[in-house]
């Protein structure tokens, strides 16, 4: 099989394992011509009366507002902690949006298929495109050319970067995190990793900082203070203790895919396929496996305002920890569609993204934990 097609299908399989229900690329099939994929980068998201039931892939807070993103460029906003939702006024693309993050109440970024990065300066009401997969590939190629050493390893990096350019805009980005309104990071399939120091007006490759010659797919970024943790497929784990200026690979306790990570105090939690969940009490300490009780993949998590960590698995179970991730207790959850992400509303309510739109849950009662 063509290596490029095979790689795309592996990205799709991983996304499907996350419960996203979408192929890795915004085309109907991996073999769709580049022109069809390019069209969705130029086509604004349509307004739809059914947007509130769209497949959503991520949700976050922008001040007191909730912002959720998903299929076909859908962006939903709620100003009453998830009780009511409306579509954003303007989204310039129709590709699936896979993640979203706000540095403050006004400035936010969303990423998705086609290597797209969108920016909002008005709390999510309107969005503008800052980057796409063609431009991202060009930044990778420029970095490889600048760092060319003339040896076999350098030639391989140049060849890999050129292939990204030749592939066109077909590069899913899977997570985004901004430290403030100027400094941010995006990661995605094929080991893509870029950074900006000017609010996204310009981007540069940081794949050399992460230094993964295998080009594993990177699914998530977690940050606390100057510490960053990037995780992905096949046990990929990279940590930075200097705000992203440099990264070091971590010895992984698991060789399968990690879908996410959370940082709490000095500790960290990573989670992924088949219920695999690990806790590290401090940087450099041994990772310990945490029992989730079952084998469903853990697909998303968030840190609550009270410091507790909450995870959700593909069966819809909520798992809560009040000790930084050393132990998790199953919490009652509303039966409903498959969850894909979660966020805490300003009123402490958990609001879920799902395959059928947003869903507001009752607040978790911490007084029942462990009973």
Coordinates of C-alpha atoms in Angstrom, one line a residue:
X1 CA 0.0 0.0 0.0
X2 CA 1.1 3.6 -0.7
X3 CA 2.9 4.8 2.5
X4 CA 1.1 8.2 2.4
X5 CA -2.3 6.5 2.2
X6 CA -1.4 4.1 5.0
X7 CA -0.3 6.9 7.3
X8 CA -3.5 8.8 6.7
X9 CA -5.5 5.7 7.6
X10 CA -3.5 5.3 10.8
X11 CA -4.4 8.9 11.7
X12 CA -8.0 8.2 11.0
X13 CA -8.0 5.0 13.1
X14 CA -6.6 6.9 16.0
X15 CA -9.2 9.7 15.7
X16 CA -11.9 7.1 15.5
X17 CA -10.6 5.5 18.6
X18 CA -11.0 8.9 20.2
X19 CA -14.7 8.7 19.4
X20 CA -14.4 11.6 17.0
X21 CA -16.1 9.6 14.2
X22 CA -14.2 11.5 11.4
X23 CA -11.6 10.5 8.9
X24 CA -8.2 12.1 9.4
X25 CA -8.7 14.4 6.5
X26 CA -11.6 16.6 5.6
X27 CA -12.1 14.8 2.4
X28 CA -14.6 11.9 2.2
X29 CA -11.9 9.3 1.7
X30 CA -8.1 9.3 2.1
X31 CA -7.7 9.2 -1.7
X32 CA -9.8 12.3 -2.4
X33 CA -8.0 14.7 -4.7
X34 CA -6.2 17.7 -3.2
X35 CA -8.6 20.1 -5.0
X36 CA -11.5 18.8 -3.0
X37 CA -9.7 19.2 0.3
X38 CA -8.5 22.7 -0.6
X39 CA -12.1 23.7 -1.3
X40 CA -13.1 23.2 2.3
X41 CA -10.3 25.6 3.5
X42 CA -11.8 28.3 1.3
X43 CA -15.5 27.6 2.0
X44 CA -16.9 29.4 5.1
X45 CA -18.8 27.3 7.6
X46 CA -22.5 27.3 6.9
X47 CA -25.1 28.6 9.4
X48 CA -27.4 25.7 10.3
X49 CA -30.5 25.3 12.6
X50 CA -29.1 21.9 13.5
X51 CA -25.7 23.2 14.6
X52 CA -26.5 22.5 18.2
X53 CA -26.6 18.8 17.4
X54 CA -23.4 18.7 15.4
X55 CA -20.5 16.4 16.2
X56 CA -18.3 18.5 18.6
X57 CA -14.6 17.6 19.2
X58 CA -13.5 20.2 21.8
X59 CA -14.8 22.7 24.3
X60 CA -13.2 25.4 26.5
X61 CA -13.8 28.6 28.5
X62 CA -13.3 32.1 27.2
X63 CA -13.8 34.1 30.4
X64 CA -17.3 33.1 31.4
X65 CA -18.3 32.1 27.9
X66 CA -18.1 28.5 26.7
X67 CA -16.8 27.8 23.2
X68 CA -17.2 24.5 21.4
X69 CA -15.9 23.4 18.0
X70 CA -16.4 20.5 15.7
X71 CA -17.3 19.1 12.3
X72 CA -17.6 21.3 9.2
X73 CA -16.2 24.4 10.9
X74 CA -18.9 24.4 13.6
X75 CA -18.2 26.9 16.4
X76 CA -20.9 27.2 19.2
X77 CA -21.0 29.8 22.0
X78 CA -22.8 29.8 25.3
X79 CA -23.1 32.7 27.8
X80 CA -25.2 30.9 30.3
X81 CA -23.0 27.9 31.3
X82 CA -24.2 25.6 28.5
X83 CA -27.9 26.0 28.9
X84 CA -28.3 27.7 25.4
X85 CA -26.0 27.8 22.4
X86 CA -25.6 29.9 19.2
X87 CA -23.3 29.6 16.3
X88 CA -20.4 32.0 15.8
X89 CA -21.0 34.8 13.4
X90 CA -18.2 34.0 11.0
X91 CA -15.9 31.0 10.5
X92 CA -13.8 31.1 7.3
X93 CA -13.4 27.3 6.8
X94 CA -15.6 24.1 6.6
X95 CA -13.0 21.6 7.8
X96 CA -13.4 19.7 11.0
X97 CA -12.0 21.8 14.0
X98 CA -10.3 19.4 16.5
X99 CA -9.4 21.7 19.4
X100 CA -9.7 25.2 20.8
X101 CA -8.0 27.3 23.5
X102 CA -8.4 30.8 24.8
X103 CA -5.6 32.8 26.4
X104 CA -8.1 35.2 27.9
X105 CA -11.7 36.1 27.5
X106 CA -11.2 37.6 24.0
X107 CA -8.2 36.0 22.3
X108 CA -8.6 32.4 21.2
X109 CA -7.3 29.9 18.7
X110 CA -8.9 26.8 17.0
X111 CA -7.1 24.2 15.0
X112 CA -8.2 21.4 12.7
X113 CA -7.9 19.4 9.5
X114 CA -6.1 20.9 6.6
X115 CA -3.5 22.2 9.1
X116 CA -5.7 25.2 9.8
X117 CA -5.2 27.6 12.6
X118 CA -8.0 30.1 13.3
X119 CA -7.9 33.2 15.6
X120 CA -10.7 35.1 17.3
X121 CA -10.2 38.5 19.0
X122 CA -13.8 38.9 20.2
X123 CA -14.5 35.9 22.4
X124 CA -15.2 33.5 19.6
X125 CA -17.9 35.4 17.7
X126 CA -15.8 35.8 14.6
X127 CA -12.7 34.0 13.3
X128 CA -9.9 34.6 10.9
X129 CA -7.5 32.1 9.3
X130 CA -3.8 32.4 10.4
X131 CA -2.3 29.2 9.0
X132 CA -3.1 26.2 6.9
X133 CA -1.3 22.9 6.1
X134 CA 0.5 24.3 3.0
X135 CA 2.0 27.1 5.0
X136 CA 2.8 24.9 7.9
X137 CA 4.7 22.5 5.6
X138 CA 6.6 25.4 4.2
X139 CA 7.7 26.5 7.7
X140 CA 8.9 22.9 8.3
X141 CA 10.9 22.9 5.1
X142 CA 12.4 26.3 5.8
X143 CA 13.5 25.1 9.3
X144 CA 15.0 21.9 7.7
X145 CA 16.9 24.0 5.1
X146 CA 18.2 26.4 7.8
X147 CA 19.5 23.5 9.9
X148 CA 20.8 21.4 7.0
X149 CA 24.1 19.7 8.0
X150 CA 24.9 17.9 4.7
X151 CA 25.0 14.4 6.3
X152 CA 22.5 11.6 5.9
X153 CA 20.3 12.6 8.8
X154 CA 20.0 16.2 7.4
X155 CA 19.2 14.9 4.0
X156 CA 16.5 12.7 5.5
X157 CA 15.0 15.7 7.3
X158 CA 15.0 17.7 4.2
X159 CA 13.3 14.9 2.2
X160 CA 10.6 14.5 4.9
X161 CA 10.0 18.2 4.9
X162 CA 9.7 18.3 1.1
X163 CA 7.2 15.5 1.2
X164 CA 5.0 17.5 3.6
X165 CA 5.1 20.4 1.1
X166 CA 4.3 18.1 -1.8
X167 CA 1.3 16.5 0.0
X168 CA -0.5 19.9 0.0
X169 CA -2.8 21.1 2.8
X170 CA -3.5 17.5 4.1
X171 CA -2.1 17.9 7.7
X172 CA -4.5 17.7 10.6
X173 CA -3.6 19.8 13.7
X174 CA -4.9 18.2 16.9
X175 CA -4.2 20.6 19.8
X176 CA -3.4 24.2 20.5
X177 CA -2.2 26.0 23.6
X178 CA -1.4 29.7 24.2
X179 CA 0.5 30.8 27.2
X180 CA -0.8 34.4 26.7
X181 CA -2.1 36.4 23.8
X182 CA 1.2 36.3 22.0
X183 CA 3.0 33.0 22.7
X184 CA 1.4 29.7 21.6
X185 CA 2.0 26.2 20.3
X186 CA 0.1 23.8 17.9
X187 CA 0.8 20.1 17.4
X188 CA -0.7 17.5 15.1
X189 CA -0.3 14.5 12.8
X190 CA 3.1 13.5 11.3
X191 CA 4.9 15.1 14.3
X192 CA 3.9 18.6 13.3
X193 CA 4.7 21.2 15.9
X194 CA 4.8 24.9 15.4
X195 CA 5.1 28.0 17.7
X196 CA 4.3 31.7 17.5
X197 CA 5.5 34.7 19.6
X198 CA 3.3 37.3 17.9
X199 CA -0.2 36.0 18.5
X200 CA -0.2 33.8 15.4
X201 CA 0.8 36.5 12.8
X202 CA 3.8 34.3 12.1
X203 CA 4.6 30.7 12.9
X204 CA 7.8 28.6 12.9
X205 CA 8.5 24.9 13.2
X206 CA 9.7 23.5 16.5
X207 CA 9.9 19.9 15.3
X208 CA 13.7 20.1 15.7
X209 CA 13.2 21.0 19.4
X210 CA 11.0 18.0 20.0
X211 CA 13.4 15.9 17.9
X212 CA 11.2 12.8 17.1
X213 CA 12.7 11.2 14.0
X214 CA 9.7 8.8 13.8
X215 CA 7.3 11.6 13.2
X216 CA 4.6 10.2 15.5
X217 CA 1.3 11.9 15.7
X218 CA 1.1 14.4 18.6
X219 CA -2.3 14.7 20.2
X220 CA -2.1 17.0 23.2
X221 CA -0.3 19.8 24.9
X222 CA -0.6 20.3 28.7
X223 CA 1.0 23.3 30.5
X224 CA 1.5 24.6 34.0
X225 CA 3.8 27.5 34.5
X226 CA 7.0 27.0 32.5
X227 CA 6.4 23.2 32.2
X228 CA 4.9 21.7 29.0
X229 CA 4.1 18.1 28.3
X230 CA 3.3 16.9 24.7
X231 CA 1.9 13.4 24.2
X232 CA 0.9 11.3 21.2
X233 CA 0.9 7.9 19.6
X234 CA 3.1 4.9 20.3
X235 CA 4.1 6.3 23.7
X236 CA 5.3 9.7 22.5
X237 CA 6.0 11.9 25.5
X238 CA 8.1 15.1 25.4
X239 CA 8.6 17.6 28.2
X240 CA 9.8 21.2 28.5
X241 CA 10.8 22.9 31.7
X242 CA 11.6 26.2 30.1
X243 CA 8.3 27.3 28.5
X244 CA 8.9 25.4 25.2
X245 CA 12.4 26.7 24.5
X246 CA 13.6 23.1 24.6
X247 CA 12.1 19.7 24.9
X248 CA 13.4 16.3 26.1
X249 CA 11.9 12.9 25.4
X250 CA 10.5 11.0 28.4
X251 CA 10.6 7.3 28.9
X252 CA 7.1 6.2 28.4
X253 CA 5.3 3.7 30.7
X254 CA 3.1 2.6 27.8
X255 CA 3.8 2.0 24.1
X256 CA 0.3 2.8 22.9
X257 CA -1.4 6.1 22.1
X258 CA -1.9 8.8 24.6
X259 CA -4.8 11.1 23.9
X260 CA -4.2 13.7 26.6
X261 CA -2.3 14.9 29.6
X262 CA -3.0 17.1 32.7
X263 CA -0.5 18.8 35.0
X264 CA -1.4 19.4 38.6
X265 CA 1.1 20.8 41.2
X266 CA 4.4 19.0 40.5
X267 CA 2.6 16.0 39.1
X268 CA 1.3 14.8 35.8
X269 CA -1.4 12.5 34.4
X270 CA -1.4 11.0 30.9
X271 CA -4.2 8.9 29.5
X272 CA -5.1 7.1 26.3
X273 CA -6.2 3.8 24.7
X274 CA -7.7 0.9 26.5
X275 CA -8.1 2.7 29.8
X276 CA -4.4 3.3 30.1
X277 CA -3.9 6.0 32.7
X278 CA -0.6 6.9 34.5
X279 CA 0.4 9.3 37.2
X280 CA 3.8 10.9 37.9
X281 CA 4.1 12.6 41.3
X282 CA 7.0 14.9 40.2
X283 CA 9.2 15.4 37.1
X284 CA 11.6 12.6 36.8
X285 CA 9.7 10.3 39.1
X286 CA 8.4 6.9 38.1
X287 CA 5.1 6.7 36.4
X288 CA 2.5 4.5 38.2
X289 CA -0.5 3.0 36.5
X290 CA -3.9 4.1 37.8
X291 CA -6.7 1.6 37.8
X292 CA -9.8 2.9 35.9
X293 CA -11.9 -0.2 36.7
X294 CA -12.5 -1.0 33.0
X295 CA -10.8 -0.9 29.7
X296 CA -12.5 1.9 27.7
X297 CA -10.1 4.5 26.2
X298 CA -9.8 7.6 28.3
X299 CA -10.3 10.4 25.7
X300 CA -10.4 13.8 27.5
X301 CA -9.8 15.6 30.7
X302 CA -9.8 18.9 32.5
X303 CA -8.7 20.5 35.7
X304 CA -11.5 22.1 37.8
X305 CA -11.3 25.4 39.6
X306 CA -11.0 23.6 42.9
X307 CA -7.9 21.7 41.6
X308 CA -9.6 18.4 41.1
X309 CA -9.0 16.5 37.8
X310 CA -11.8 15.0 35.8
X311 CA -11.5 12.6 32.9
X312 CA -14.1 11.0 30.6
X313 CA -13.8 7.7 28.8
X314 CA -15.4 6.5 25.6
X315 CA -18.2 4.8 27.6
X316 CA -19.2 8.2 29.1
X317 CA -17.9 7.5 32.5
X318 CA -16.5 10.5 34.5
X319 CA -13.5 9.8 36.7
X320 CA -12.5 12.4 39.4
X321 CA -9.3 12.8 41.4
X322 CA -8.7 15.2 44.3
X323 CA -5.1 14.1 44.9
X324 CA -3.4 15.3 41.7
X325 CA -4.2 12.1 39.8
X326 CA -2.8 9.3 42.1
X327 CA -6.4 7.9 42.4
X328 CA -9.6 8.4 40.4
X329 CA -13.1 7.6 41.5
X330 CA -16.0 7.0 39.1
X331 CA -18.7 9.7 39.3
X332 CA -22.3 9.4 38.2
X333 CA -22.8 10.8 34.7
X334 CA -25.9 11.5 32.6
X335 CA -26.6 8.7 30.1
X336 CA -26.4 10.2 26.6
X337 CA -24.4 10.4 23.4
X338 CA -20.7 9.6 23.3
X339 CA -18.7 12.4 25.0
X340 CA -15.6 13.8 23.2
X341 CA -14.4 16.6 25.5
X342 CA -15.4 18.5 28.7
X343 CA -15.1 21.9 30.4
X344 CA -16.2 23.5 33.6
X345 CA -18.7 26.4 33.3
X346 CA -18.4 29.5 35.4
X347 CA -21.1 28.1 37.7
X348 CA -19.0 24.9 38.3
X349 CA -21.3 22.9 36.0
X350 CA -19.6 20.3 33.8
X351 CA -20.4 20.9 30.1
X352 CA -19.6 18.1 27.6
X353 CA -18.9 18.1 23.9
X354 CA -20.4 15.0 22.3
X355 CA -21.2 13.4 18.9
X356 CA -24.6 15.1 19.1
X357 CA -23.8 18.5 20.4
X358 CA -23.2 20.0 23.8
X359 CA -24.6 18.6 27.0
X360 CA -24.8 20.2 30.4
X361 CA -24.3 18.0 33.5
X362 CA -24.9 18.6 37.2
X363 CA -21.9 19.7 39.2
X364 CA -19.8 16.9 40.6
X365 CA -20.3 16.7 44.4
X366 CA -16.9 16.3 45.9
X367 CA -18.3 15.3 49.3
X368 CA -19.3 11.9 47.9
X369 CA -15.8 11.1 46.5
X370 CA -14.4 7.9 47.9
X371 CA -17.6 6.9 49.8

